[in-house]
Short mmCIF file of C-alpha atoms (C1' of nucleotides) in Angstrom, two decimals:
data_model
loop_
_atom_site.label_atom_id
_atom_site.label_comp_id
_atom_site.label_asym_id
_atom_site.label_seq_id
_atom_site.Cartn_x
_atom_site.Cartn_y
_atom_site.Cartn_z
CA MET A 1 0.00 0.00 0.00
CA LEU A 2 1.15 3.39 -0.71
CA ALA A 3 2.18 5.86 1.78
CA LEU A 4 1.52 9.40 0.98
CA SER A 5 3.38 10.59 -1.92
CA ILE A 6 4.09 10.53 -5.56
CA ALA A 7 6.40 13.38 -4.96
CA PRO A 8 9.57 13.92 -6.91
CA GLN A 9 11.76 12.71 -4.15
CA PHE A 10 10.93 9.26 -5.30
CA CYS A 11 14.04 7.95 -6.82
CA PHE A 12 13.63 4.41 -7.91
CA GLY A 13 15.39 3.22 -10.95
CA PHE A 14 14.98 -0.40 -11.75
CA GLY A 15 17.61 -1.72 -14.05
CA VAL A 16 19.37 1.53 -14.55
CA GLY A 17 22.12 1.02 -12.11
CA ARG A 18 20.84 3.49 -9.66
CA THR A 19 21.41 2.63 -6.11
CA LYS A 20 19.10 3.51 -3.38
CA PHE A 21 19.40 2.88 0.24
CA SER A 22 17.44 3.11 3.34
CA MET A 23 18.23 3.37 6.92
CA SER A 24 16.63 2.02 9.96
CA GLY A 25 17.73 1.72 13.46
CA THR A 26 18.96 -1.81 13.35
CA THR A 27 19.39 -2.65 9.74
CA ARG A 28 20.61 -0.93 6.68
CA TYR A 29 20.06 -2.16 3.21
CA PHE A 30 20.86 -1.07 -0.20
CA THR A 31 19.87 -2.47 -3.52
CA ARG A 32 21.46 -2.37 -6.86
CA ALA A 33 20.39 -3.61 -10.21
CA LEU A 34 23.03 -5.98 -11.39
CA ARG A 35 23.32 -5.18 -14.99
CA SER A 36 23.66 -1.56 -15.67
CA LYS A 37 22.36 0.10 -18.74
CA SER A 38 25.85 0.67 -19.99
CA ASN A 39 26.40 -3.03 -20.49
CA ALA A 40 23.49 -3.56 -22.76
CA PRO A 41 21.86 -0.27 -23.46
CA THR A 42 19.10 -1.42 -25.74
CA SER A 43 18.27 -4.79 -24.31
CA ALA A 44 18.57 -4.00 -20.70
CA THR A 45 14.92 -4.39 -20.06
CA ALA A 46 14.34 -7.57 -22.02
CA PRO A 47 16.77 -10.02 -20.59
CA ASN A 48 15.48 -13.49 -21.05
CA PRO A 49 11.90 -14.03 -21.98
CA GLU A 50 12.19 -17.76 -21.69
CA PRO A 51 11.32 -19.67 -18.62
CA ASP A 52 14.44 -20.76 -16.91
CA PRO A 53 13.30 -23.63 -14.81
CA ALA A 54 15.48 -23.86 -11.83
CA SER A 55 18.77 -25.41 -12.22
CA GLU A 56 20.00 -26.59 -8.90
CA SER A 57 22.13 -23.59 -8.32
CA SER A 58 19.91 -20.64 -8.31
CA VAL A 59 19.02 -19.06 -11.55
CA ALA A 60 20.10 -15.76 -10.19
CA ALA A 61 23.58 -17.03 -9.62
CA SER A 62 24.05 -19.02 -12.80
CA ALA A 63 22.24 -17.00 -15.40
CA PRO A 64 23.41 -13.46 -15.88
CA GLU A 65 20.31 -12.72 -17.90
CA VAL A 66 18.20 -12.72 -14.84
CA ARG A 67 17.91 -9.29 -13.46
CA VAL A 68 17.94 -9.40 -9.73
CA PHE A 69 18.48 -7.12 -6.87
CA VAL A 70 21.33 -7.68 -4.57
CA ARG A 71 20.73 -6.85 -1.03
CA LYS A 72 23.20 -6.38 1.70
CA LYS A 73 22.25 -6.58 5.27
CA ARG A 74 23.67 -4.59 8.06
CA ALA A 75 26.08 -2.52 6.09
CA LYS A 76 28.07 -0.64 8.64
CA ARG A 77 27.86 2.70 7.05
CA THR A 78 25.83 4.70 4.68
CA VAL A 79 26.29 3.75 1.08
CA LYS A 80 27.14 6.41 -1.37
CA VAL A 81 24.73 6.88 -4.16
CA PRO A 82 26.78 6.57 -7.31
CA GLU A 83 24.76 8.93 -9.41
CA LYS A 84 24.56 12.49 -8.35
CA GLU A 85 21.52 13.47 -6.48
CA ASP A 86 21.59 17.14 -7.27
CA GLY A 87 18.69 19.16 -8.47
CA THR A 88 18.99 18.43 -12.15
CA GLU A 89 19.16 14.75 -11.58
CA THR A 90 16.08 14.87 -9.48
CA GLN A 91 14.34 16.60 -12.29
CA ASP A 92 15.28 13.81 -14.64
CA GLN A 93 14.11 11.29 -12.17
CA ARG A 94 10.79 12.93 -11.85
CA GLU A 95 10.30 13.01 -15.57
CA SER A 96 11.16 9.40 -15.98
CA VAL A 97 9.02 8.35 -13.12
CA LEU A 98 5.86 10.28 -13.61
CA PRO A 99 4.69 8.55 -16.77
CA GLU A 100 4.85 5.29 -14.96
CA ILE A 101 2.84 6.68 -12.13
CA GLU A 102 0.43 8.02 -14.66
CA GLU A 103 -0.23 4.53 -15.86
CA PHE A 104 -1.40 3.61 -12.47
CA ALA A 105 -3.71 6.49 -12.00
CA TYR A 106 -7.11 5.16 -11.39
CA ARG A 107 -9.61 5.56 -14.13
CA ARG A 108 -12.65 5.03 -12.08
CA PRO A 109 -15.17 7.38 -13.70
CA ASN A 110 -15.08 5.45 -16.97
CA GLU A 111 -15.40 2.13 -15.34
CA LEU A 112 -18.15 3.38 -13.16
CA THR A 113 -20.23 4.61 -16.00
CA GLN A 114 -19.49 1.47 -17.89
CA SER A 115 -20.60 -0.77 -15.14
CA ARG A 116 -23.67 1.26 -14.57
CA LYS A 117 -24.63 0.94 -18.16
CA SER A 118 -23.59 -2.67 -17.88
CA LYS A 119 -22.02 -2.71 -21.27
CA SER A 120 -20.19 -5.74 -22.45
CA SER A 121 -17.59 -3.70 -24.24
CA SER A 122 -14.98 -4.38 -21.62
CA ASP A 123 -12.34 -6.38 -23.34
CA ALA A 124 -10.05 -7.97 -20.87
CA LEU A 125 -12.68 -9.10 -18.47
CA VAL A 126 -13.52 -12.65 -19.17
CA VAL A 127 -15.73 -14.06 -16.53
CA GLU A 128 -18.82 -12.02 -16.94
CA LYS A 129 -20.95 -13.12 -14.10
CA GLN A 130 -23.75 -10.70 -13.74
CA VAL A 131 -23.98 -9.61 -10.19
CA PRO A 132 -27.51 -8.73 -9.31
CA ALA A 133 -27.52 -5.31 -7.84
CA SER A 134 -29.05 -5.94 -4.51
CA LYS A 135 -31.03 -3.40 -2.65
CA PRO A 136 -29.27 -2.02 0.37
CA ARG A 137 -30.61 -3.68 3.45
CA GLY A 138 -29.57 -1.12 6.02
CA GLU A 139 -29.94 2.56 6.66
CA SER A 140 -27.84 4.63 4.36
CA PRO A 141 -25.96 7.50 5.92
CA ALA A 142 -27.27 10.90 5.02
CA SER A 143 -25.82 12.43 1.90
CA TRP A 144 -23.53 9.54 1.16
CA GLU A 145 -23.99 10.07 -2.53
CA GLU A 146 -22.92 13.66 -2.33
CA VAL A 147 -19.92 12.66 -0.32
CA LEU A 148 -18.91 10.04 -2.86
CA GLU A 149 -19.38 12.47 -5.67
CA GLY A 150 -17.33 15.08 -3.87
CA ILE A 151 -14.53 12.63 -3.30
CA ARG A 152 -14.65 11.60 -6.92
CA LYS A 153 -14.18 15.20 -7.94
CA MET A 154 -11.26 15.66 -5.59
CA ARG A 155 -9.70 12.51 -6.92
CA GLY A 156 -10.23 13.64 -10.46
CA SER A 157 -8.08 16.67 -9.97
CA ALA A 158 -5.28 14.98 -8.10
CA ASN A 159 -4.84 11.36 -8.88
CA ALA A 160 -3.00 9.22 -6.45
CA PRO A 161 -1.57 5.88 -7.32
CA VAL A 162 -3.45 2.96 -5.94
CA ASP A 163 -2.35 -0.47 -5.02
CA THR A 164 -4.96 -2.30 -7.01
CA MET A 165 -3.36 -1.11 -10.19
CA GLY A 166 -0.71 -3.73 -10.22
CA CYS A 167 -3.45 -6.26 -10.04
CA GLU A 168 -5.63 -4.85 -12.71
CA LYS A 169 -2.74 -4.39 -15.01
CA ALA A 170 -1.13 -7.65 -14.12
CA GLY A 171 -0.83 -9.68 -17.23
CA ASP A 172 -3.73 -8.06 -18.97
CA THR A 173 -2.32 -9.37 -22.20
CA LEU A 174 -2.23 -12.93 -20.95
CA PRO A 175 -4.71 -15.72 -21.56
CA THR A 176 -7.43 -15.71 -18.99
CA LYS A 177 -6.14 -18.45 -16.76
CA GLU A 178 -2.66 -16.98 -16.68
CA ARG A 179 -4.13 -13.59 -16.12
CA ARG A 180 -5.99 -14.82 -13.08
CA PHE A 181 -2.84 -16.29 -11.72
CA ALA A 182 -1.04 -13.03 -12.34
CA VAL A 183 -3.74 -11.22 -10.42
CA LEU A 184 -3.33 -13.61 -7.55
CA VAL A 185 0.43 -13.21 -7.52
CA SER A 186 0.13 -9.49 -7.74
CA SER A 187 -2.20 -9.47 -4.79
CA LEU A 188 0.18 -11.61 -2.81
CA LEU A 189 3.03 -9.27 -3.49
CA SER A 190 1.22 -5.99 -3.31
CA SER A 191 0.40 -5.71 0.33
CA GLN A 192 2.57 -3.18 2.08
CA THR A 193 4.25 -2.43 -1.18
CA LYS A 194 4.06 0.57 -3.39
CA ASP A 195 2.48 -0.38 -6.63
CA HIS A 196 5.33 0.65 -8.89
CA VAL A 197 7.53 -1.66 -6.88
CA ASN A 198 4.95 -4.37 -7.16
CA HIS A 199 4.62 -3.76 -10.86
CA GLY A 200 8.37 -4.07 -11.29
CA ALA A 201 8.38 -7.36 -9.46
CA ILE A 202 5.58 -8.72 -11.61
CA GLN A 203 7.37 -7.61 -14.75
CA ARG A 204 10.53 -9.35 -13.66
CA LEU A 205 8.63 -12.53 -12.92
CA LEU A 206 6.93 -12.30 -16.28
CA GLN A 207 10.15 -11.66 -18.17
CA ASN A 208 11.68 -14.69 -16.57
CA GLY A 209 8.73 -16.88 -17.30
CA LEU A 210 7.90 -17.22 -13.68
CA LEU A 211 4.34 -16.07 -13.74
CA THR A 212 2.75 -19.50 -14.00
CA PRO A 213 2.14 -21.99 -11.22
CA GLU A 214 4.25 -24.59 -13.00
CA ALA A 215 7.28 -22.38 -13.32
CA ILE A 216 7.04 -21.05 -9.81
CA SER A 217 6.71 -24.45 -8.27
CA LYS A 218 9.81 -25.53 -10.14
CA ALA A 219 11.88 -22.45 -9.44
CA ASP A 220 13.78 -22.33 -6.25
CA GLU A 221 12.77 -19.96 -3.57
CA GLU A 222 15.99 -18.00 -3.66
CA THR A 223 15.36 -17.09 -7.30
CA ILE A 224 11.87 -15.94 -6.58
CA ARG A 225 13.04 -13.97 -3.62
CA ASN A 226 15.62 -12.16 -5.70
CA LEU A 227 13.18 -11.42 -8.48
CA ILE A 228 10.54 -9.93 -6.27
CA TYR A 229 13.08 -8.36 -3.99
CA PRO A 230 12.06 -4.78 -3.47
CA VAL A 231 8.56 -5.68 -2.41
CA GLY A 232 7.81 -5.60 1.25
CA PHE A 233 8.41 -8.79 3.21
CA TYR A 234 9.89 -10.51 0.22
CA THR A 235 11.17 -13.51 2.15
CA ARG A 236 7.79 -14.44 3.43
CA LYS A 237 6.13 -13.69 0.15
CA ALA A 238 8.56 -15.82 -1.81
CA ALA A 239 7.74 -18.74 0.45
CA ASN A 240 4.03 -18.05 0.19
CA LEU A 241 4.30 -17.78 -3.54
CA LYS A 242 5.76 -21.24 -3.84
CA LYS A 243 3.13 -22.72 -1.58
CA VAL A 244 0.37 -20.99 -3.45
CA ALA A 245 1.71 -22.17 -6.80
CA ASN A 246 1.79 -25.73 -5.56
CA ILE A 247 -1.71 -25.51 -4.17
CA CYS A 248 -2.96 -24.10 -7.45
CA LEU A 249 -1.36 -26.98 -9.31
CA THR A 250 -2.49 -29.78 -7.08
CA LYS A 251 -5.91 -28.63 -6.02
CA TYR A 252 -7.06 -26.30 -8.73
CA ASP A 253 -5.55 -27.72 -11.89
CA GLY A 254 -3.23 -24.78 -12.28
CA ASP A 255 -6.01 -22.26 -11.93
CA ILE A 256 -6.68 -20.14 -8.90
CA PRO A 257 -9.41 -20.75 -6.34
CA GLY A 258 -12.74 -19.23 -7.26
CA SER A 259 -14.29 -18.55 -3.92
CA ILE A 260 -13.52 -16.36 -0.98
CA GLU A 261 -13.21 -19.31 1.35
CA GLU A 262 -10.74 -21.14 -0.84
CA LEU A 263 -8.72 -18.02 -1.46
CA LEU A 264 -8.52 -17.42 2.26
CA SER A 265 -7.03 -20.84 2.70
CA LEU A 266 -4.00 -19.80 0.69
CA PRO A 267 -1.04 -18.61 2.71
CA GLY A 268 -0.61 -14.88 2.44
CA ILE A 269 -4.16 -14.24 1.30
CA GLY A 270 -6.37 -12.57 3.85
CA PRO A 271 -9.76 -10.94 3.60
CA LYS A 272 -8.61 -7.86 1.79
CA MET A 273 -6.76 -9.67 -0.94
CA ALA A 274 -9.35 -12.42 -1.24
CA HIS A 275 -12.00 -9.88 -2.14
CA LEU A 276 -9.61 -8.09 -4.43
CA VAL A 277 -8.90 -11.29 -6.32
CA MET A 278 -12.58 -12.09 -6.62
CA ASN A 279 -13.30 -8.60 -7.89
CA VAL A 280 -10.41 -8.28 -10.27
CA GLY A 281 -9.40 -11.83 -11.09
CA TRP A 282 -12.83 -13.37 -11.41
CA ASN A 283 -14.86 -10.25 -11.98
CA ASN A 284 -17.21 -11.63 -9.41
CA VAL A 285 -18.06 -9.24 -6.65
CA GLN A 286 -18.58 -11.11 -3.43
CA GLY A 287 -17.71 -8.35 -1.04
CA ILE A 288 -16.01 -5.04 -0.58
CA CYS A 289 -12.26 -4.92 -0.54
CA VAL A 290 -11.62 -3.07 2.68
CA ASP A 291 -8.17 -1.91 3.58
CA THR A 292 -7.11 0.46 6.29
CA HIS A 293 -7.96 3.50 4.22
CA VAL A 294 -11.52 2.37 3.62
CA HIS A 295 -11.73 1.34 7.24
CA ARG A 296 -10.47 4.66 8.55
CA ILE A 297 -12.43 6.91 6.21
CA CYS A 298 -15.73 5.10 6.60
CA ASN A 299 -15.38 5.47 10.34
CA ARG A 300 -14.49 9.12 10.09
CA LEU A 301 -17.52 9.71 7.93
CA GLY A 302 -19.70 7.81 10.35
CA TRP A 303 -20.64 5.38 7.61
CA VAL A 304 -20.09 2.28 9.66
CA SER A 305 -20.50 1.27 13.25
CA ARG A 306 -20.52 -1.74 15.46
CA SER A 307 -23.81 -3.46 14.94
CA GLY A 308 -26.45 -1.96 17.12
CA THR A 309 -24.23 0.79 18.43
CA LYS A 310 -22.71 4.04 17.33
CA GLN A 311 -19.21 2.95 18.12
CA LYS A 312 -16.60 2.81 15.45
CA THR A 313 -15.82 -0.51 13.94
CA LEU A 314 -12.65 -2.03 15.25
CA THR A 315 -11.42 -4.04 12.31
CA PRO A 316 -11.52 -3.81 8.54
CA GLU A 317 -13.61 -6.97 8.44
CA GLU A 318 -16.19 -5.39 10.70
CA THR A 319 -16.14 -2.34 8.47
CA ARG A 320 -16.64 -4.49 5.42
CA LYS A 321 -19.76 -6.12 6.79
CA ALA A 322 -21.16 -2.86 8.05
CA LEU A 323 -20.55 -1.19 4.71
CA GLU A 324 -22.03 -4.04 2.74
CA ARG A 325 -25.20 -3.63 4.74
CA TRP A 326 -26.15 -0.43 3.04
CA LEU A 327 -23.81 0.46 0.20
CA PRO A 328 -25.38 -0.40 -3.18
CA LYS A 329 -23.51 -3.17 -4.87
CA GLU A 330 -22.45 -1.18 -7.90
CA GLU A 331 -20.28 0.87 -5.57
CA TRP A 332 -18.57 -2.10 -3.98
CA VAL A 333 -15.68 -2.19 -6.38
CA PRO A 334 -15.18 1.54 -7.00
CA ILE A 335 -15.26 2.40 -3.32
CA ASN A 336 -11.84 0.96 -2.67
CA PRO A 337 -9.70 2.82 -5.17
CA LEU A 338 -11.73 5.93 -4.54
CA LEU A 339 -11.18 5.97 -0.82
CA VAL A 340 -7.64 4.70 -1.00
CA GLY A 341 -6.66 7.55 -3.26
CA PHE A 342 -8.57 9.98 -1.10
CA GLY A 343 -6.88 8.57 1.95
CA GLN A 344 -3.46 8.94 0.45
CA THR A 345 -3.86 12.54 -0.51
CA ILE A 346 -6.38 14.22 1.73
CA CYS A 347 -7.95 12.09 4.39
CA THR A 348 -4.60 10.89 5.63
CA PRO A 349 -4.25 8.79 8.75
CA LEU A 350 -2.32 11.47 10.54
CA ARG A 351 -3.30 15.09 10.20
CA PRO A 352 -6.02 14.83 7.58
CA ARG A 353 -6.22 17.88 5.35
CA CYS A 354 -9.76 18.75 6.24
CA GLY A 355 -9.20 22.25 4.91
CA GLU A 356 -8.71 20.85 1.44
CA CYS A 357 -11.56 18.43 1.67
CA SER A 358 -14.67 19.46 -0.19
CA VAL A 359 -16.91 17.19 1.80
CA SER A 360 -15.79 18.17 5.25
CA GLU A 361 -19.20 19.68 5.87
CA PHE A 362 -20.62 16.18 5.81
CA CYS A 363 -17.92 14.68 7.97
CA PRO A 364 -18.50 14.35 11.68
CA SER A 365 -14.78 14.02 12.22
CA ALA A 366 -13.73 17.05 10.22
CA PHE A 367 -11.22 19.29 11.94
CA LYS A 368 -11.27 17.10 14.99
CA GLU A 369 -7.64 16.30 14.48
CA THR A 370 -5.72 19.50 14.23
CA SER A 371 -2.80 19.72 11.90
CA THR A 372 -0.67 21.14 14.66
CA SER A 373 -1.94 18.28 16.77
CA PRO A 374 -0.27 18.68 20.13
CA SER A 375 -2.84 19.92 22.60
CA LYS A 376 -5.53 17.46 21.72
CA SER A 377 -4.61 14.50 23.84
CA LYS A 378 -1.67 12.37 24.75
CA LYS A 379 -3.18 9.48 22.94
CA PRO A 380 -3.90 10.66 19.42
CA ASN A 381 -7.01 9.35 17.82
CA LYS A 382 -5.99 6.63 15.44
CA LEU A 383 -8.88 7.19 13.17
"C1'" DC B 1 -0.03 -7.86 20.12
"C1'" DT B 2 4.30 -8.69 17.47
"C1'" DC B 3 6.86 -9.62 13.58
"C1'" DC B 4 7.99 -9.25 8.80
"C1'" DG B 5 11.54 -5.42 5.55
"C1'" DG B 6 11.87 -1.40 3.68
"C1'" DT B 7 10.17 3.65 3.09
"C1'" DT B 8 8.76 7.92 4.84
"C1'" DG B 9 7.75 12.06 7.49
"C1'" DA B 10 8.88 14.33 11.50
"C1'" DT C 1 17.54 9.34 13.96
"C1'" DC C 2 13.45 6.88 14.56
"C1'" DA C 3 8.76 5.54 14.90
"C1'" DA C 4 4.73 4.85 12.02
"C1'" DC C 5 3.10 2.38 8.43
"C1'" DA C 6 0.23 -1.81 6.05
"C1'" DG C 7 -1.90 -7.08 5.42
"C1'" DG C 8 -1.35 -11.32 7.08
"C1'" DA C 9 0.36 -14.99 10.20
"C1'" DG C 10 1.37 -16.66 14.58
#
DNA sequence: CTCCGGTTGA
DNA sequence: TCAACAGGAG
């Protein structure tokens, strides 16, 4: 999931020999793309399209075509960034980065109108199960439609990248079964990971032919770990990925599970991702994909509460059920990217920019958390 | 409630 | 420099 910014200080440069580093109290890491552009200027991004089923020694070690990230743990001192980080360079970085971000910008208004008109013109979506739009069963909050519309307008002017993009884009040129698997993999990788990082990992898997259950189950874990490296929690995810690939092969004939319950049984797939995979992979809306942004914002707006009370919901799952009680089904999919983007730019977890929010008049929590924060309370309100 | 591993804002 | 972050597992 994204933190707050698409700002120019982003300096990621996959495959261009740029080094970045981070610091934390106990551990320092830096990453470096192995093959720099100067070695193979024109083919740097298309190393080896063929599957390279694991030789015993890791693919990363034996095949120079595989682009991996090298990580070093516990470097004792700060690593120098080889390329200058002065102002002009930053400018270049921004220019090279923004188009990629642009790709991820959510295009919800189109899709919304499309789904409302229920037109079959959508190309990549294969499983076209018609979801009956159910009538909301609970009380709708006052003015929720105005609020949604207001947020849509705010989002239209300032797009924020959204983590579902990696999923929706994942392998959208692939055959349907492979595409579903790509969506599943993307979901596995995407949690706690910025989507451009996730997208890079998916591309590397794809380029190395490792975006099928067969290939992943044959590849060794080290290879997978190196390929997905910059994503958050890559060690755990590499292990989960192998397990999931094997489960898909043995229990689902190489396809992915088609129900929430079965998806939840996969390691690394929880409620949020299970609903995301159903929505995006199967185009079958079983529930709302609720992440912390949706959870936080719905509570701030007073849209959800513990059943029978006015208390805030305590978990995203609780929020999901509460929201599903009244939100019309055609909003179930759009609500996530809408609120996530909103939550990244305006309704931030800490110090929400209520002054810039056009729907603050409808929000019971507006201006309750001051941007200068201190005098409020020792224990800041998490929502 | 903590850990996972890296990024980010303060 | 360092704690907060974000989804899932334990």
